[in-house]
Amino acid sequence: MLLTPVAGDPLVNKNIFQKIAYARSHGVSFISFSTNGILLSRGENAQKIIDLGVDHVNVSTPGFDRDYYYRMFRVDKVDQVIDGLEKLAEYKRSKGAANRSDVVVGVHVFGTVDEALALPGWRRLRPYFDEGVLRLPGFAGVEALMDAYRAAGGEAKGNAPRMEAFVDNWSGVITDEMLPSGMRVKRVDHGIDGPPCERLLTDVAVLPSGKVRVCSCRYLRTLEDELVIGDLNAERFADVLFGPKHRTLIKEVAGGKVPEVCGSCTLYSPMVLGAGEARWLRSVAEAHGTEAVGFHPVAACDHEARATVLLELARHARADGDPLAAWRYLNRALGQTDVSVR
């Protein structure tokens, strides 16, 4: 269960730890949230995160340089973030190997790596990264981060390697002109003719109102937009997931009707079939002929459900009822060029 599917910081909620305990007591096995880290040092927040066994904590921060931090967040809170991370790391370390919490710090680093690591914040926190108490996404410690940028060719050119951050555009709201030096907006690399975004099948959020919305990552003017597929005040979740509204949305997107919030989103992740999914989809296409293929209210990560959804959307949106044509469309659109139907 992700407690911050769209935006916000759960640590501003004075009842957040009661909610986490409630979720645990009702069988929720995985709990995750993101935070900017400003409130980690407040009271017993750090200790409660560890004691309740929050499985994954993502701390997102502009970095540990005071000037850049202020330019990005418009508040002078970098010391609180460093203090909170240190407090969290120390308590996690004290619990030893039995602790289950994975703490990942997504941090922007500006200038050269060596300049960044000379900052007091990096000097204080580096031991925790090197020990694995805190993690850098994609790197096994700070030295691995430095090696990656050295390998990019900076030193070979006689220059210290410099780090450049690419950031999400929040569906077109953020532009390059708004960002400081060293940061650029990710480019949008999809169009209406590409395969649908995988988040349509694998990512749903329950909003505070009880509405269920596909894609928990981005919104524009409101949360309750065209990506809403149901309402738990009136429906069961099992009936909403892959239910009529969900199926209609998937087919419309596959047919080129892209929701406004999706049109310029830089988090687009095209649907890709794994080998098992490709084999299953082929067998379904061959076995069912022109018969309808139903949907099943199962977890979105289940590959059979995903393949069933993909088959139906392709058949009805692009393939005019021909199952082999549907398969060929998916084979082409999803990049599975090594698999074919004869």
Short mmCIF file of N, CA and C in Angstrom, two decimals, residues 134-198:
data_model
loop_
_atom_site.label_atom_id
_atom_site.label_comp_id
_atom_site.label_asym_id
_atom_site.label_seq_id
_atom_site.Cartn_x
_atom_site.Cartn_y
_atom_site.Cartn_z
N LEU A 134 21.09 3.72 4.59
CA LEU A 134 20.35 4.53 3.63
C LEU A 134 20.79 4.10 2.24
N ARG A 135 19.90 4.23 1.25
CA ARG A 135 20.25 3.84 -0.10
C ARG A 135 20.08 4.99 -1.08
N LEU A 136 20.94 5.01 -2.07
CA LEU A 136 20.79 5.89 -3.22
C LEU A 136 20.17 5.07 -4.34
N PRO A 137 19.09 5.53 -4.96
CA PRO A 137 18.43 4.71 -5.98
C PRO A 137 19.36 4.39 -7.14
N GLY A 138 19.61 3.09 -7.33
CA GLY A 138 20.42 2.65 -8.45
C GLY A 138 21.90 2.54 -8.17
N PHE A 139 22.35 2.89 -6.96
CA PHE A 139 23.78 2.85 -6.65
C PHE A 139 24.03 2.16 -5.32
N ALA A 140 25.06 1.33 -5.28
CA ALA A 140 25.44 0.62 -4.06
C ALA A 140 26.42 1.48 -3.28
N GLY A 141 25.97 2.57 -2.73
CA GLY A 141 26.84 3.44 -1.95
C GLY A 141 27.31 4.64 -2.75
N VAL A 142 27.90 5.59 -2.05
CA VAL A 142 28.31 6.86 -2.65
C VAL A 142 29.44 6.66 -3.64
N GLU A 143 30.37 5.75 -3.36
CA GLU A 143 31.49 5.54 -4.27
C GLU A 143 31.00 5.02 -5.62
N ALA A 144 29.98 4.17 -5.59
CA ALA A 144 29.41 3.69 -6.85
C ALA A 144 28.79 4.83 -7.64
N LEU A 145 28.18 5.78 -6.94
CA LEU A 145 27.64 6.96 -7.61
C LEU A 145 28.75 7.76 -8.27
N MET A 146 29.84 7.97 -7.56
CA MET A 146 30.97 8.71 -8.13
C MET A 146 31.57 7.97 -9.31
N ASP A 147 31.71 6.65 -9.19
CA ASP A 147 32.28 5.87 -10.29
C ASP A 147 31.44 5.97 -11.55
N ALA A 148 30.12 6.01 -11.38
CA ALA A 148 29.23 6.09 -12.54
C ALA A 148 29.48 7.38 -13.31
N TYR A 149 29.68 8.46 -12.62
CA TYR A 149 29.90 9.73 -13.30
C TYR A 149 31.32 9.85 -13.85
N ARG A 150 32.26 9.21 -13.17
CA ARG A 150 33.61 9.17 -13.75
C ARG A 150 33.59 8.37 -15.05
N ALA A 151 32.83 7.27 -15.04
CA ALA A 151 32.76 6.44 -16.23
C ALA A 151 32.09 7.14 -17.40
N ALA A 152 31.33 8.19 -17.09
CA ALA A 152 30.65 8.94 -18.15
C ALA A 152 31.62 9.78 -18.97
N GLY A 153 32.89 9.87 -18.54
CA GLY A 153 33.89 10.53 -19.36
C GLY A 153 34.37 11.88 -18.87
N GLY A 154 33.86 12.33 -17.72
CA GLY A 154 34.26 13.65 -17.25
C GLY A 154 35.75 13.78 -17.01
N GLU A 155 36.35 12.82 -16.33
CA GLU A 155 37.76 12.94 -16.00
C GLU A 155 38.65 12.73 -17.22
N ALA A 156 38.19 11.91 -18.16
CA ALA A 156 38.98 11.68 -19.37
C ALA A 156 39.15 12.95 -20.18
N LYS A 157 38.21 13.87 -20.01
CA LYS A 157 38.27 15.14 -20.73
C LYS A 157 39.01 16.22 -19.93
N GLY A 158 39.55 15.80 -18.80
CA GLY A 158 40.28 16.76 -17.98
C GLY A 158 39.39 17.58 -17.08
N ASN A 159 38.12 17.20 -16.96
CA ASN A 159 37.19 17.94 -16.12
C ASN A 159 36.62 17.02 -15.06
N ALA A 160 36.30 17.60 -13.92
CA ALA A 160 35.60 16.82 -12.91
C ALA A 160 34.20 16.52 -13.42
N PRO A 161 33.73 15.27 -13.27
CA PRO A 161 32.41 14.93 -13.79
C PRO A 161 31.33 15.76 -13.13
N ARG A 162 30.40 16.27 -13.93
CA ARG A 162 29.31 17.08 -13.42
C ARG A 162 28.01 16.31 -13.56
N MET A 163 27.11 16.56 -12.63
CA MET A 163 25.86 15.82 -12.60
C MET A 163 24.72 16.72 -13.08
N GLU A 164 23.89 16.20 -13.94
CA GLU A 164 22.75 16.94 -14.44
C GLU A 164 21.49 16.15 -14.12
N ALA A 165 20.49 16.82 -13.58
CA ALA A 165 19.27 16.16 -13.16
C ALA A 165 18.16 16.40 -14.17
N PHE A 166 17.45 15.33 -14.52
CA PHE A 166 16.29 15.43 -15.38
C PHE A 166 15.05 15.20 -14.51
N VAL A 167 14.12 16.12 -14.56
CA VAL A 167 12.98 16.07 -13.66
C VAL A 167 11.68 15.94 -14.44
N ASP A 168 10.68 15.44 -13.75
CA ASP A 168 9.35 15.27 -14.34
C ASP A 168 8.74 16.64 -14.62
N ASN A 169 7.93 16.72 -15.66
CA ASN A 169 7.30 18.00 -16.01
C ASN A 169 5.92 18.17 -15.39
N TRP A 170 5.48 17.21 -14.58
CA TRP A 170 4.16 17.25 -13.95
C TRP A 170 3.09 17.55 -14.98
N SER A 171 3.11 16.70 -16.02
CA SER A 171 2.12 16.77 -17.11
C SER A 171 2.11 18.14 -17.79
N GLY A 172 3.30 18.70 -18.00
CA GLY A 172 3.42 19.93 -18.75
C GLY A 172 3.42 21.20 -17.92
N VAL A 173 3.25 21.07 -16.60
CA VAL A 173 3.20 22.26 -15.74
C VAL A 173 4.58 22.87 -15.55
N ILE A 174 5.62 22.03 -15.46
CA ILE A 174 6.98 22.50 -15.24
C ILE A 174 7.70 22.62 -16.58
N THR A 175 8.43 23.72 -16.77
CA THR A 175 9.21 23.94 -17.99
C THR A 175 10.67 24.17 -17.64
N ASP A 176 11.53 24.06 -18.65
CA ASP A 176 12.96 24.27 -18.43
C ASP A 176 13.25 25.65 -17.86
N GLU A 177 12.48 26.64 -18.29
CA GLU A 177 12.72 28.02 -17.85
C GLU A 177 12.52 28.22 -16.35
N MET A 178 11.77 27.33 -15.72
CA MET A 178 11.50 27.44 -14.28
C MET A 178 12.62 26.85 -13.43
N LEU A 179 13.52 26.08 -14.05
CA LEU A 179 14.48 25.28 -13.30
C LEU A 179 15.84 25.95 -13.21
N PRO A 180 16.57 25.71 -12.11
CA PRO A 180 17.92 26.26 -11.98
C PRO A 180 18.92 25.52 -12.86
N SER A 181 20.10 26.06 -12.96
CA SER A 181 21.17 25.43 -13.73
C SER A 181 21.42 24.02 -13.21
N GLY A 182 21.62 23.10 -14.14
CA GLY A 182 21.88 21.71 -13.77
C GLY A 182 20.65 20.85 -13.79
N MET A 183 19.48 21.43 -14.06
CA MET A 183 18.25 20.66 -14.10
C MET A 183 17.54 20.92 -15.42
N ARG A 184 16.99 19.84 -16.00
CA ARG A 184 16.20 19.96 -17.22
C ARG A 184 14.98 19.06 -17.13
N VAL A 185 13.93 19.45 -17.81
CA VAL A 185 12.73 18.64 -17.85
C VAL A 185 12.95 17.44 -18.76
N LYS A 186 12.46 16.28 -18.33
CA LYS A 186 12.51 15.11 -19.19
C LYS A 186 11.70 15.37 -20.45
N ARG A 187 12.13 14.78 -21.52
CA ARG A 187 11.40 14.93 -22.78
C ARG A 187 10.25 13.92 -22.85
N VAL A 188 9.16 14.31 -23.43
CA VAL A 188 8.03 13.41 -23.66
C VAL A 188 8.33 12.59 -24.90
N ASP A 189 8.32 11.26 -24.78
CA ASP A 189 8.74 10.42 -25.89
C ASP A 189 7.66 9.43 -26.31
N HIS A 190 6.41 9.88 -26.28
CA HIS A 190 5.34 8.99 -26.72
C HIS A 190 4.30 9.79 -27.49
N GLY A 191 3.54 9.10 -28.29
CA GLY A 191 2.47 9.71 -29.07
C GLY A 191 1.26 8.82 -29.08
N ILE A 192 0.20 9.26 -29.75
CA ILE A 192 -1.04 8.51 -29.72
C ILE A 192 -0.94 7.19 -30.47
N ASP A 193 0.08 7.05 -31.33
CA ASP A 193 0.23 5.81 -32.08
C ASP A 193 1.08 4.78 -31.36
N GLY A 194 1.65 5.14 -30.22
CA GLY A 194 2.47 4.19 -29.47
C GLY A 194 1.60 3.28 -28.63
N PRO A 195 2.20 2.27 -28.02
CA PRO A 195 1.43 1.38 -27.14
C PRO A 195 0.91 2.14 -25.93
N PRO A 196 -0.22 1.73 -25.37
CA PRO A 196 -0.75 2.40 -24.17
C PRO A 196 0.22 2.32 -23.01
N CYS A 197 0.05 3.22 -22.06
CA CYS A 197 0.92 3.25 -20.88
C CYS A 197 0.58 2.08 -19.96
N GLU A 198 1.61 1.44 -19.45
CA GLU A 198 1.42 0.28 -18.58
C GLU A 198 0.70 0.63 -17.29
#
